[in-house]
Short mmCIF file of C-alpha atoms and ligand atoms in Angstrom, two decimals:
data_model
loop_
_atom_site.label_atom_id
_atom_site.label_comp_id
_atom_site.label_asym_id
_atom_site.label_seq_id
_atom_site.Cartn_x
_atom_site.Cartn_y
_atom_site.Cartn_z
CA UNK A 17 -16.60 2.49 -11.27
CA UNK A 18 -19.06 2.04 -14.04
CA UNK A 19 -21.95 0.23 -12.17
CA UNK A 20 -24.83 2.22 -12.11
CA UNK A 21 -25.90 4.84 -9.21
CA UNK A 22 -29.71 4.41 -7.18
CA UNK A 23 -31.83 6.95 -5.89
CA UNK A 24 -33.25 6.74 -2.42
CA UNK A 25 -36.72 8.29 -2.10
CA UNK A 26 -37.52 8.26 0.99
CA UNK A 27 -41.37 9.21 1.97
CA UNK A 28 -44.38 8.30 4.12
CA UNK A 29 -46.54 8.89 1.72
CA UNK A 30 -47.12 5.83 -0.83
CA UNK A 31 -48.74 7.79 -3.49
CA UNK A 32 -46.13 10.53 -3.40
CA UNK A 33 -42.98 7.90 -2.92
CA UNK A 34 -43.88 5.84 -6.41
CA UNK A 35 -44.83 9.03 -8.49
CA UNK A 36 -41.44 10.46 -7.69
CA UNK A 37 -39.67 7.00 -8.14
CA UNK A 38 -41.72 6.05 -11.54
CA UNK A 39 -41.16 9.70 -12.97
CA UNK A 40 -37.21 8.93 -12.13
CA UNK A 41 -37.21 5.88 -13.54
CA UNK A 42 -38.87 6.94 -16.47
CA UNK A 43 -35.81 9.57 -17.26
CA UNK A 44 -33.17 6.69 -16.90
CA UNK A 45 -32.77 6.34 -13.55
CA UNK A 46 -32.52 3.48 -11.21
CA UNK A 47 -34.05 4.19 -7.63
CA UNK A 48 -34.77 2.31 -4.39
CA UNK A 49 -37.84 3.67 -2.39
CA UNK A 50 -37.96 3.64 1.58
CA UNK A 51 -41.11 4.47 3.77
CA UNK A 52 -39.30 5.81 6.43
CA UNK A 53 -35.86 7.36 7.32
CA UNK A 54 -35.18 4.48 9.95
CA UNK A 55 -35.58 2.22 7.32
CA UNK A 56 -33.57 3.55 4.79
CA UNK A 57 -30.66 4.08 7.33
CA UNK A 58 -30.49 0.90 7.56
CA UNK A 59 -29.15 0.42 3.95
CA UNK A 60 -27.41 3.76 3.56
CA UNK A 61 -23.72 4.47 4.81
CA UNK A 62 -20.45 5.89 4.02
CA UNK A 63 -19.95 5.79 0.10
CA UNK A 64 -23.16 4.77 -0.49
CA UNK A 65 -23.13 4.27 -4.34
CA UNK A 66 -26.39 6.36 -4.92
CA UNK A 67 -28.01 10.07 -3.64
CA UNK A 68 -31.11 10.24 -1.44
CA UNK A 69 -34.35 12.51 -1.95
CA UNK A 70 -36.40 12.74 0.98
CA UNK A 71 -39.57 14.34 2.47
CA UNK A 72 -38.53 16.78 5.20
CA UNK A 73 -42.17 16.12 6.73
CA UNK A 74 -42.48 12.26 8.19
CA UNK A 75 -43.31 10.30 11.58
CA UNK A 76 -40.67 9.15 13.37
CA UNK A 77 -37.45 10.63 12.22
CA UNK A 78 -38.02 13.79 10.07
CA UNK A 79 -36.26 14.76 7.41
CA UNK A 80 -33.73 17.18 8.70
CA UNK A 81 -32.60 15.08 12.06
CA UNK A 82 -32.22 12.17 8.60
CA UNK A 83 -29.99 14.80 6.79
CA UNK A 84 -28.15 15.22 10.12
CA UNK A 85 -27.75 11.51 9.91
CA UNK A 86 -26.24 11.32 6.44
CA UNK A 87 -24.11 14.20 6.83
CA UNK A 88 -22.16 12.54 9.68
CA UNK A 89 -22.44 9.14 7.65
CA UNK A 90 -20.77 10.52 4.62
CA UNK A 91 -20.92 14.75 4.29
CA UNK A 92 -20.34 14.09 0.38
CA UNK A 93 -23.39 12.59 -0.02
CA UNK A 94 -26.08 14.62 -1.94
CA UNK A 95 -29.29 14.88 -0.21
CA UNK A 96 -32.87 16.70 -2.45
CA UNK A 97 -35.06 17.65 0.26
CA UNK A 98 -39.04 17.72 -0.43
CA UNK A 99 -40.52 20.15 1.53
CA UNK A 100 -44.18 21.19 1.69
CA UNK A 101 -45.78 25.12 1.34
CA UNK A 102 -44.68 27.24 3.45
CA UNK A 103 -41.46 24.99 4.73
CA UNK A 104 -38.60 28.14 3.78
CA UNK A 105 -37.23 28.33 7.10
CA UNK A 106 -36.79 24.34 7.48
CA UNK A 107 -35.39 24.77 3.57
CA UNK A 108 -33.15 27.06 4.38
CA UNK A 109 -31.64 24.82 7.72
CA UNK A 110 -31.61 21.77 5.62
CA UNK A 111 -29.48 23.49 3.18
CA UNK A 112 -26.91 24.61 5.94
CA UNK A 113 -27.10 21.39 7.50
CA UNK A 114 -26.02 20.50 4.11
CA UNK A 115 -28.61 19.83 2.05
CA UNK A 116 -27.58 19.96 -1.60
CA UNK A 117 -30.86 21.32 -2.62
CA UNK A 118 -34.60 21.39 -1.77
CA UNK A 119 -38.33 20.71 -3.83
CA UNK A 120 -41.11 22.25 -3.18
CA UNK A 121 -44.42 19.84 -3.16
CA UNK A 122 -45.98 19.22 -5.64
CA UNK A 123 -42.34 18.55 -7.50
CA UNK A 124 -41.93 19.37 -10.82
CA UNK A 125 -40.97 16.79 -12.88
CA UNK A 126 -38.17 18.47 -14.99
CA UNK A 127 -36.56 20.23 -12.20
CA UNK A 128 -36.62 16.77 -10.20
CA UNK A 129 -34.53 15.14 -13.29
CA UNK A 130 -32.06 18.04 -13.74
CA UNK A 131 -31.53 17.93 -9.94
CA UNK A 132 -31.13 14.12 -9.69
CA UNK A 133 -28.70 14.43 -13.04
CA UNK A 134 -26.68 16.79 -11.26
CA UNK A 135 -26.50 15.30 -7.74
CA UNK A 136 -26.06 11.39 -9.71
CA UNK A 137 -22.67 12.99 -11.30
CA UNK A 138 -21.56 15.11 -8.40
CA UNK A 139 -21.94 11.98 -6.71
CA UNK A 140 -19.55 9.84 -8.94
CA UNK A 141 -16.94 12.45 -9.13
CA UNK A 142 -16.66 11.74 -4.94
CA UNK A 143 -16.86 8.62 -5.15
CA UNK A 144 -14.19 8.21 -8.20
CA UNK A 145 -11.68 10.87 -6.70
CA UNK A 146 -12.14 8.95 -3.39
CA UNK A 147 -11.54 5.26 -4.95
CA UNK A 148 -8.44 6.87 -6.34
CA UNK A 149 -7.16 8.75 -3.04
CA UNK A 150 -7.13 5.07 -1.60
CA UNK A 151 -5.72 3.20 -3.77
CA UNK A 152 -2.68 6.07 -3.92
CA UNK A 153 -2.58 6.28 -0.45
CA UNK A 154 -1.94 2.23 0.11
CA UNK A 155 0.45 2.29 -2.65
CA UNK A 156 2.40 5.24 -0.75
CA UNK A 157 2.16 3.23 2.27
CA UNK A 158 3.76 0.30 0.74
CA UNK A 159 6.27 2.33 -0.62
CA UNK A 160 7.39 4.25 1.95
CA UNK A 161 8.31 0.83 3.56
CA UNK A 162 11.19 0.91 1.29
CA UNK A 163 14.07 2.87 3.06
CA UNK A 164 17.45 3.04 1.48
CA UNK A 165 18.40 6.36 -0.23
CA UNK A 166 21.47 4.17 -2.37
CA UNK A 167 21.26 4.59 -6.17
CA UNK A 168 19.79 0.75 -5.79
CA UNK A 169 17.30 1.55 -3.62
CA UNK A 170 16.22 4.45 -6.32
CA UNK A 171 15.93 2.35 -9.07
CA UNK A 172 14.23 0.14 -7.18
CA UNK A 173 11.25 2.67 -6.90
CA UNK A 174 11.39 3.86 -10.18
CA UNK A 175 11.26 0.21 -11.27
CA UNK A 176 8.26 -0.65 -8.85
CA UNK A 177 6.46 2.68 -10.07
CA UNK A 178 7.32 1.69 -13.62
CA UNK A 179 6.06 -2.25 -13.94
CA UNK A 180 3.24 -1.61 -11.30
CA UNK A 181 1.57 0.17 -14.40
CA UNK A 182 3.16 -2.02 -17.21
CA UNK A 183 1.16 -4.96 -18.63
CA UNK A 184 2.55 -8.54 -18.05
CA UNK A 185 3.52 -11.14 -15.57
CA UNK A 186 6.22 -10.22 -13.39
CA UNK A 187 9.61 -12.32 -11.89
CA UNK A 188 10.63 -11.53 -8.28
CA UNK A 189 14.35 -13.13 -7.96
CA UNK A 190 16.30 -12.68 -4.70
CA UNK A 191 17.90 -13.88 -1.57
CA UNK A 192 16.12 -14.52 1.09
CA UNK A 193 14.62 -11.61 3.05
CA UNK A 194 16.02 -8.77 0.59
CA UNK A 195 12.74 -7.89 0.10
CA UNK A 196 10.59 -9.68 -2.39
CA UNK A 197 7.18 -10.16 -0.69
CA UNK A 198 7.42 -6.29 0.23
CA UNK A 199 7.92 -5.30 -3.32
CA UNK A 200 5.24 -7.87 -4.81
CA UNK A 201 2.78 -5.68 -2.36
CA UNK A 202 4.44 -2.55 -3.74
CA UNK A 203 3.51 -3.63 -7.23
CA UNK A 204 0.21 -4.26 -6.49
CA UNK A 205 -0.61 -1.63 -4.26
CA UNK A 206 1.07 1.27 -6.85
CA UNK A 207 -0.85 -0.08 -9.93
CA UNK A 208 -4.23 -0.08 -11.26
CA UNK A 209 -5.21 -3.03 -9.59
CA UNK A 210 -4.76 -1.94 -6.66
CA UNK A 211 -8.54 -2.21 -5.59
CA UNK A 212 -8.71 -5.46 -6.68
CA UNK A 213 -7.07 -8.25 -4.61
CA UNK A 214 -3.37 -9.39 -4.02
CA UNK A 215 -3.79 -13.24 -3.29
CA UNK A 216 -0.86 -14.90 -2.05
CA UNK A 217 0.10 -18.55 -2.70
CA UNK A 218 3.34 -20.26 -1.27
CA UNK A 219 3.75 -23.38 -3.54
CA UNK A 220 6.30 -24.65 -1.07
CA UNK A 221 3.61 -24.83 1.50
CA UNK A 222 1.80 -27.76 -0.04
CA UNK A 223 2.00 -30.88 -1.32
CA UNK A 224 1.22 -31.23 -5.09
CA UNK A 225 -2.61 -32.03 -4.83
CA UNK A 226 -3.81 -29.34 -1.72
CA UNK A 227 -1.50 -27.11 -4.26
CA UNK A 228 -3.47 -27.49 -7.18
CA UNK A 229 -6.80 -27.78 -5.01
CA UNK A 230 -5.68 -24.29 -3.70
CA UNK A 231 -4.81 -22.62 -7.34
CA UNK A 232 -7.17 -24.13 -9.66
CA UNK A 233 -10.09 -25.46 -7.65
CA UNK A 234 -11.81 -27.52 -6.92
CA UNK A 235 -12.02 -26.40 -2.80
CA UNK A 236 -14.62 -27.95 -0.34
CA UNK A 237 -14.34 -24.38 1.46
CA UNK A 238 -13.47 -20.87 -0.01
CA UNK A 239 -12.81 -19.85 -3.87
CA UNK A 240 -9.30 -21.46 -6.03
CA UNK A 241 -7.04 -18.74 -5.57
CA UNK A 242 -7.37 -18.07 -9.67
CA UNK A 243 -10.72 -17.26 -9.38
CA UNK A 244 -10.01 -15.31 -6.09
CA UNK A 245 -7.31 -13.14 -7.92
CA UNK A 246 -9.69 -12.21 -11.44
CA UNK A 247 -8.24 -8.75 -11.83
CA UNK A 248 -6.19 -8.17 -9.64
CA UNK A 249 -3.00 -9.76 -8.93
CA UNK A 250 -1.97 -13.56 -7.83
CA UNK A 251 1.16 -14.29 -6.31
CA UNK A 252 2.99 -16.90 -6.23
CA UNK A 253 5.75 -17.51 -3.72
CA UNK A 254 8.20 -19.99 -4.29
CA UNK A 255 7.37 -20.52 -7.84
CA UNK A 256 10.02 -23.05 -8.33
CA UNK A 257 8.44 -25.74 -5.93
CA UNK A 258 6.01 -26.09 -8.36
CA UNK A 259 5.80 -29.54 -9.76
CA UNK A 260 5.60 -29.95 -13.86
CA UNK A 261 2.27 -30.90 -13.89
CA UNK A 262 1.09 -28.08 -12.33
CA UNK A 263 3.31 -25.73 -14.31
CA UNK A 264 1.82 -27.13 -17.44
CA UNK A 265 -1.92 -25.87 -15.75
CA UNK A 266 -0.53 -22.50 -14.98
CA UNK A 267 0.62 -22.11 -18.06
CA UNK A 268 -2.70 -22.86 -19.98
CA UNK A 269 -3.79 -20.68 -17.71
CA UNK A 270 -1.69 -17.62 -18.40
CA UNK A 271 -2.73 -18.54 -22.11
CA UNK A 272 -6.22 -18.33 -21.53
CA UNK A 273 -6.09 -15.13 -20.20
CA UNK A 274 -6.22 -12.26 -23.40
CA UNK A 275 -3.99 -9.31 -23.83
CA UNK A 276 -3.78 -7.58 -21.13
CA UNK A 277 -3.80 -10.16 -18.84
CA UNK A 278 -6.96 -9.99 -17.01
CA UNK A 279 -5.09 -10.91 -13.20
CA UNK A 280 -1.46 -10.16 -13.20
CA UNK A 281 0.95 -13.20 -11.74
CA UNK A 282 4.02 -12.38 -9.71
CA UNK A 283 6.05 -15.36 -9.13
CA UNK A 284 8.72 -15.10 -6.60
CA UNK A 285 11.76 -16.83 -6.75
CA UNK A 286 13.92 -17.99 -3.82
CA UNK A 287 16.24 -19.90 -6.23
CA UNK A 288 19.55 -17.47 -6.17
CA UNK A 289 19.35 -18.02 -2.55
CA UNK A 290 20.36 -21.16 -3.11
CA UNK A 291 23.02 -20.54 -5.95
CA UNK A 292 20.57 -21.58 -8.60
CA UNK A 293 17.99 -19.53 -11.20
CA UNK A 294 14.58 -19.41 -11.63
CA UNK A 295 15.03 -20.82 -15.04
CA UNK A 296 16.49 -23.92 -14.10
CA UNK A 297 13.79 -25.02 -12.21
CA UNK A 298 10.83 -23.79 -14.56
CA UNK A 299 9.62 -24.92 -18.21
CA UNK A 300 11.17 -22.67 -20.52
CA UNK A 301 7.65 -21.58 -21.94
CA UNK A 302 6.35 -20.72 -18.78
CA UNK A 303 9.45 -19.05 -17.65
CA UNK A 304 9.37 -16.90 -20.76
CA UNK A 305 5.85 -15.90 -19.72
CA UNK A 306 6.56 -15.35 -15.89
CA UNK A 307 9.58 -12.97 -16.73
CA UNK A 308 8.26 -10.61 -19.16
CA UNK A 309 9.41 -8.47 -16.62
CA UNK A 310 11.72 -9.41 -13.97
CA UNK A 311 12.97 -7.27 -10.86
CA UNK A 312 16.14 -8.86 -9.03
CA UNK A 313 16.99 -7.68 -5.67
CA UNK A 314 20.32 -7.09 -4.32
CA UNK A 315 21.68 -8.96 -1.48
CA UNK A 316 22.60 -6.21 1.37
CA UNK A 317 26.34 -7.04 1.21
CA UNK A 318 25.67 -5.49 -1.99
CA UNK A 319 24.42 -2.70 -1.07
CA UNK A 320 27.34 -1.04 1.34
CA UNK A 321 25.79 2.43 1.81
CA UNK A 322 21.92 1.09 2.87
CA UNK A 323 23.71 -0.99 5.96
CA UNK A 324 23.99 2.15 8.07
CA UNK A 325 21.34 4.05 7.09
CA UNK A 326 18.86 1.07 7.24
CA UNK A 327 20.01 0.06 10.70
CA UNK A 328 19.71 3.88 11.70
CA UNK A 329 16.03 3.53 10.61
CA UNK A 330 15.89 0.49 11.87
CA UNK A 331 17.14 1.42 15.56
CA UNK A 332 15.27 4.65 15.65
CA UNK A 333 11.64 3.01 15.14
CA UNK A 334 12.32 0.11 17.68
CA UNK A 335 13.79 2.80 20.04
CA UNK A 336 10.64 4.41 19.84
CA UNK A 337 8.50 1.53 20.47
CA UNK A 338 10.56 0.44 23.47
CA UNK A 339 10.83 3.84 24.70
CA UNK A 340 14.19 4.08 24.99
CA UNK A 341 17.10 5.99 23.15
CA UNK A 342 18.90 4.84 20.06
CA UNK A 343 22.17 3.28 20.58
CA UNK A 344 25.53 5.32 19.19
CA UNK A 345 27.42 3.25 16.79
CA UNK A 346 31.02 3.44 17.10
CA UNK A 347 33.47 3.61 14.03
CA UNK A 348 34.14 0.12 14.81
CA UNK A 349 30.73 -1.24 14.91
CA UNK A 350 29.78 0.81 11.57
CA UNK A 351 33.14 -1.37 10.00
CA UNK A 352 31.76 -4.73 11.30
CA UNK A 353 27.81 -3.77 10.01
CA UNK A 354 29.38 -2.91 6.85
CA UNK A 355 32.03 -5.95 6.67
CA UNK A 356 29.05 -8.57 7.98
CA UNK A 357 28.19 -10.83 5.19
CA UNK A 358 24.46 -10.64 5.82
CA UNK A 359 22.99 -13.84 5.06
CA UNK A 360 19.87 -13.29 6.11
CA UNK A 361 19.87 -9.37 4.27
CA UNK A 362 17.06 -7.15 5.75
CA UNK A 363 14.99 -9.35 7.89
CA UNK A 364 18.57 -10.11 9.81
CA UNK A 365 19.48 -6.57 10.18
CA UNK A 366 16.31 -5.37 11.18
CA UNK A 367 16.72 -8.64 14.12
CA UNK A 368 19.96 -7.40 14.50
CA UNK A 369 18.85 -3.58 15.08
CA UNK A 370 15.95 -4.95 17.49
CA UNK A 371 18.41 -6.47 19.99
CA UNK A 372 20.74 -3.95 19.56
CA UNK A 373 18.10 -1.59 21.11
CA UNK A 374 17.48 -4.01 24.22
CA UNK A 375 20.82 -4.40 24.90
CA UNK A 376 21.47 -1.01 24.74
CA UNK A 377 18.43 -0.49 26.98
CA UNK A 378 20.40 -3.14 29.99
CA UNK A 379 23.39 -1.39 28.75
CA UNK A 380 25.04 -4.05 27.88
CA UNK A 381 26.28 -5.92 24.88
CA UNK A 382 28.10 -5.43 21.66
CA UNK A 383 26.80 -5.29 17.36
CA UNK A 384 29.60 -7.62 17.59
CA UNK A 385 28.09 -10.54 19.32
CA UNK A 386 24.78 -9.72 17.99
CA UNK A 387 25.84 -10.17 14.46
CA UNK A 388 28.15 -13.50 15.42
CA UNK A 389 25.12 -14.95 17.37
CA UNK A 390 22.70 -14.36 13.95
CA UNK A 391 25.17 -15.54 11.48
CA UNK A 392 25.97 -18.79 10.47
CA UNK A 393 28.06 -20.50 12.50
CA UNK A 394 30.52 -21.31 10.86
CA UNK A 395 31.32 -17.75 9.76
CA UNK A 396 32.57 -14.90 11.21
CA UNK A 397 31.26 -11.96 11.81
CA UNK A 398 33.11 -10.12 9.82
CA UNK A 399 33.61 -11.33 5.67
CA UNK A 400 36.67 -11.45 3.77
CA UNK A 401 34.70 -10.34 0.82
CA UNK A 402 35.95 -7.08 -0.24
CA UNK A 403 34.19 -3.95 -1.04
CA UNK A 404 36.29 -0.73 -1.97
CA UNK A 405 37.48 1.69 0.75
CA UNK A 406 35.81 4.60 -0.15
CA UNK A 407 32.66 2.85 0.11
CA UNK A 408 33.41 2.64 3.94
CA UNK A 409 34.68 5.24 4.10
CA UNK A 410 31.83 6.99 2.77
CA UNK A 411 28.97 5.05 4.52
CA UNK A 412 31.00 5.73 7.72
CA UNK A 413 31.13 9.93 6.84
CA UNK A 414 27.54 9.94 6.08
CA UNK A 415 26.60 8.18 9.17
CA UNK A 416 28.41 10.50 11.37
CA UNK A 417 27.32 13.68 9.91
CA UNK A 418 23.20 11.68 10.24
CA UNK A 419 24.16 10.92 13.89
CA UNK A 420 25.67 14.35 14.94
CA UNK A 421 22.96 16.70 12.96
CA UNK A 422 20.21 13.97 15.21
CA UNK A 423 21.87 14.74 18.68
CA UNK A 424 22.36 18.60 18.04
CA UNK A 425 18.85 18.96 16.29
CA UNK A 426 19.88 20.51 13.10
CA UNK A 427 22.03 23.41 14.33
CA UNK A 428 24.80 23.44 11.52
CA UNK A 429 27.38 25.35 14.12
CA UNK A 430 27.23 22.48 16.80
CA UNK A 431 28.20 20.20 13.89
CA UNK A 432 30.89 21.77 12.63
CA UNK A 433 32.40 22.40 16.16
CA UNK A 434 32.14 19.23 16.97
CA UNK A 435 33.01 17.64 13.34
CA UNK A 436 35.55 20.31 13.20
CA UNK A 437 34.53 21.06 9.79
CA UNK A 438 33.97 24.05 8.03
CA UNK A 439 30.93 24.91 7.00
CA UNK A 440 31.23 25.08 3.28
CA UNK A 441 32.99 21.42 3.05
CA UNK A 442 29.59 20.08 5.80
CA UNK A 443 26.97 21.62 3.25
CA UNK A 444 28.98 19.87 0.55
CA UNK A 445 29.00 16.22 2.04
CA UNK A 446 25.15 16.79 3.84
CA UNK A 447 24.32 17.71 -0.25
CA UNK A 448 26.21 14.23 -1.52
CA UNK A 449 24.85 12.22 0.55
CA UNK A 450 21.09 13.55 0.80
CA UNK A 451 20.84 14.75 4.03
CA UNK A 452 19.02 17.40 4.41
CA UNK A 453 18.75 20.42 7.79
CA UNK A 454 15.40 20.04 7.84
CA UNK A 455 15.21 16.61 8.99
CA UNK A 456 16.77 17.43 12.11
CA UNK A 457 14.58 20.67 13.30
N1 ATP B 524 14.09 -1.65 1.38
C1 ATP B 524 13.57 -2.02 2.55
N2 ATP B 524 13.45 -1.12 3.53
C2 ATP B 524 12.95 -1.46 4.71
N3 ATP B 524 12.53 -2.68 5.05
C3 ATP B 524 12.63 -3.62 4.12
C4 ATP B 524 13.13 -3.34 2.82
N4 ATP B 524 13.10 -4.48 2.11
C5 ATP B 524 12.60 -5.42 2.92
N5 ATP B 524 12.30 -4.92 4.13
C6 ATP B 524 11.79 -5.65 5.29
O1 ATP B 524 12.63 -6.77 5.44
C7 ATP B 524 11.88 -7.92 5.84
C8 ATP B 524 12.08 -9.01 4.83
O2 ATP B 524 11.48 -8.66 3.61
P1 ATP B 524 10.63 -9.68 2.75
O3 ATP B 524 9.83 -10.55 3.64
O4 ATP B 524 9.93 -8.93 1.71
O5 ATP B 524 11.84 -10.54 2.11
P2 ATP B 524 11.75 -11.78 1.12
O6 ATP B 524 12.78 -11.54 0.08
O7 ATP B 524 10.36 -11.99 0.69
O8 ATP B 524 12.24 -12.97 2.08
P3 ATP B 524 11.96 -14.56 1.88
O9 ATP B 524 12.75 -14.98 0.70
O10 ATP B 524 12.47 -15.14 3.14
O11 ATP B 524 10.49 -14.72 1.68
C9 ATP B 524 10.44 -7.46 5.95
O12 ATP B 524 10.19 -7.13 7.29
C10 ATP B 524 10.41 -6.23 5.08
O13 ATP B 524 9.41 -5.33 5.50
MG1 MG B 525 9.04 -13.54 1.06
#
């Protein structure tokens, strides 16, 4: 934030009004008079870039119902109060109301700028620390989309956290649905462009000309998505569909732009979902740009221990919204999730853990049919593609021990009757695999 903060003076009086707002202006400051409360309500809300000095004594509204006001408006806004002789009790509400201090008439001119200079940087320190709460708080959001507690899934975030702060263009690569619009958000929303804006372009969505109508301009309606995305971050979906011509634009583009780049591109690339690579579809030049830094995702066949533990998460939130109760998965339906070659990755389990929560709510139906009737039809549901036992194994344990610490609410002795295990080996695998007591209570 670097633009520069107003004073309101509010007043009824005109003569009063101006030799408060001329003095002000005089020491540096910018400031936007108002003849009434009512009026100046009517430009002053929540995070109003500015702080307000006001008479207390005025027609109409007064000055402490107008504090009132603010204060419910925006309680971190600091308010000067002018009162006249005599006005200490009023004073003294004002400043309870929350007031951050008060004048008396006539004002003295150096106490009015040492009391605007402190309010004016109080003022920015809110509205700074604020800025930054938000733009943290969306970038947790967006992260704590991300479930998966596999090594992957770590580096994943750590990568994300990483490259949302670096400098440079950034490569999305992956099959479809493993993730790659999520994590393009996550990158925005986690970096310090995060109050800027994420503009989205699919370049598979038009033909060549609306395409480079849409990027570059120019648009009968609404702003070329270039100029829409000027510091923050432009994405660009499907960046292989783009024809040379326009590759040759983007990349002039890119070169325009100094060092740091002044709006960040992340290109996504469904190519690998269709056995090929980014770079065989792109100009080498502007692939070398694009990729400075490049995040690949995992397909979920890949990644044996998130199947359970996704469609846990998965089954848990859509039990919720349907109001009903999870369903158990047997040993053999963990083998199948596991064994299921996943073509569609995420967005298919989290289909598949939808209707696996209806079904279980008519009580009828198996994983099994669910994952033959989303899978290609020609392939089974179950993949000859190996993956080494003790990774089933081990998804299998972990899910068991998540399942049976759910149902008995934490209470280690339930789970180690029922497990028959003894305690010291269940606080070993709980520790290797992350889970944690708490969770349960
Ligand atoms: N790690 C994850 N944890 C939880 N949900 C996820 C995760 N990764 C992706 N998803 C969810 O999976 C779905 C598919 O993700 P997304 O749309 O980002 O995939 P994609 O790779 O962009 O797919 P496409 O190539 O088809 O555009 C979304 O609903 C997304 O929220
Ligand atoms: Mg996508």
């Amino acid at each position: 934030m670097s633009r520069k903060l107003k004073i309101a003076i509010v007043d009824d009086e005109p003569d009063m009004r101006e030799s408060i707002s001329q003095w002000l202006v005089l020491s540096g400051f910018d400031t936007e008079t108002f003849v009434s409360a009512e009026d100046a309500l009517k430009t002053i809300g929540a995070d109003w870039p500015g702080i307000v000095v006001s008479d207390i004594r005025m027609p109409g509204m007064d000055g402490i119902a107008f504090l009132k006001r603010l204060m419910g408006l925006d309680s971190g806004l600091p308010v000067i109060l002018i009162t006249g002789h005599g006005d200490v009790p009023m004073a003294v509400e004002a400043m309870r109301i929350g007031a951050m201090d008060f004048m008396e008439k006539p004002f003295n001119p150096d106490k009015m700028t040492a009391l605007a200079k402190k309010a004016t940087q109080m003022r920015r320190m809110t509205l700074d620390n604020r800025a930054l709460r938000r733009d943290l708080s969306e970038g947790q959001q967006v992260m704590s989309k991300l479930i998966g507690t596999s090594p992957v899934m770590d580096r994943l975030r750590e990568d994300i956290l990483d490259l949302g702060q670096a400098d440079g263009h950034v490569l999305i690569d992956g099959e479809t649905g493993t993730g790659k619009t999520l994590v393009a958000h996550a990158l925005h929303a986690v970096g310090p462009r995060a109050s800027r804006k994420f503009v989205p372009v699919s370049c598979a969505a038009y033909n060549d000309e609306a395409l480079s109508a849409r990027l570059f301009g120019p648009l009968e309606d609404g702003i070329p998505a270039v100029e829409e995305a000027r510091g923050g971050t432009l994405c660009l979906e499907d960046i292989e569909a783009l024809s040379e011509p326009l590759q040759a634009r983007l990349l002039a583009f890119i070169s325009d732009q100094g060092i740091p780049a002044d709006t960040r591109i992340i290109a996504i690339s469904n190519a690998r979902g269709e056995g090929r690579r980014a770079e065989d579809s792109l100009r080498p030049d502007l692939f070398y740009r694009l990729s400075a830094l490049k995040i690949t995702l995992p397909p979920l066949r890949a990644r044996g221990e998130d199947i359970l533990s996704l469609f846990a998460r998965m089954t848990e939130q859509f039990s919720e919204e349907y109001g009903c109760e999870p369903p158990q998965v047997s040993a053999q339906e963990a083998a199948q999730l596991l064994q299921a070659p996943w073509p569609g990755n995420i967005r298919q389990l989290i289909n598949v853990a939808e209707r696996a929560v209806l079904q279980n709510r008519r009580g009828s139906g198996s994983i099994a049919s669910l994952l033959m009737a989303d899978g290609d039809d020609n392939q089974q549901a179950t993949t000859t593609e190996g993956k080494p036992l003790k990774e089933y194994v081990e998804s299998f344990e972990k899910m068991l021990i998540d399942n049976t610490m759910r149902r008995h609410k934490g209470s280690i002795a339930s789970v180690m009757d029922e497990l028959c295990l003894p305690r010291r080996t269940l606080n070993e695998k709980m520790a290797k695999y992350g889970l944690q007591r708490g969770d349960y209570l």
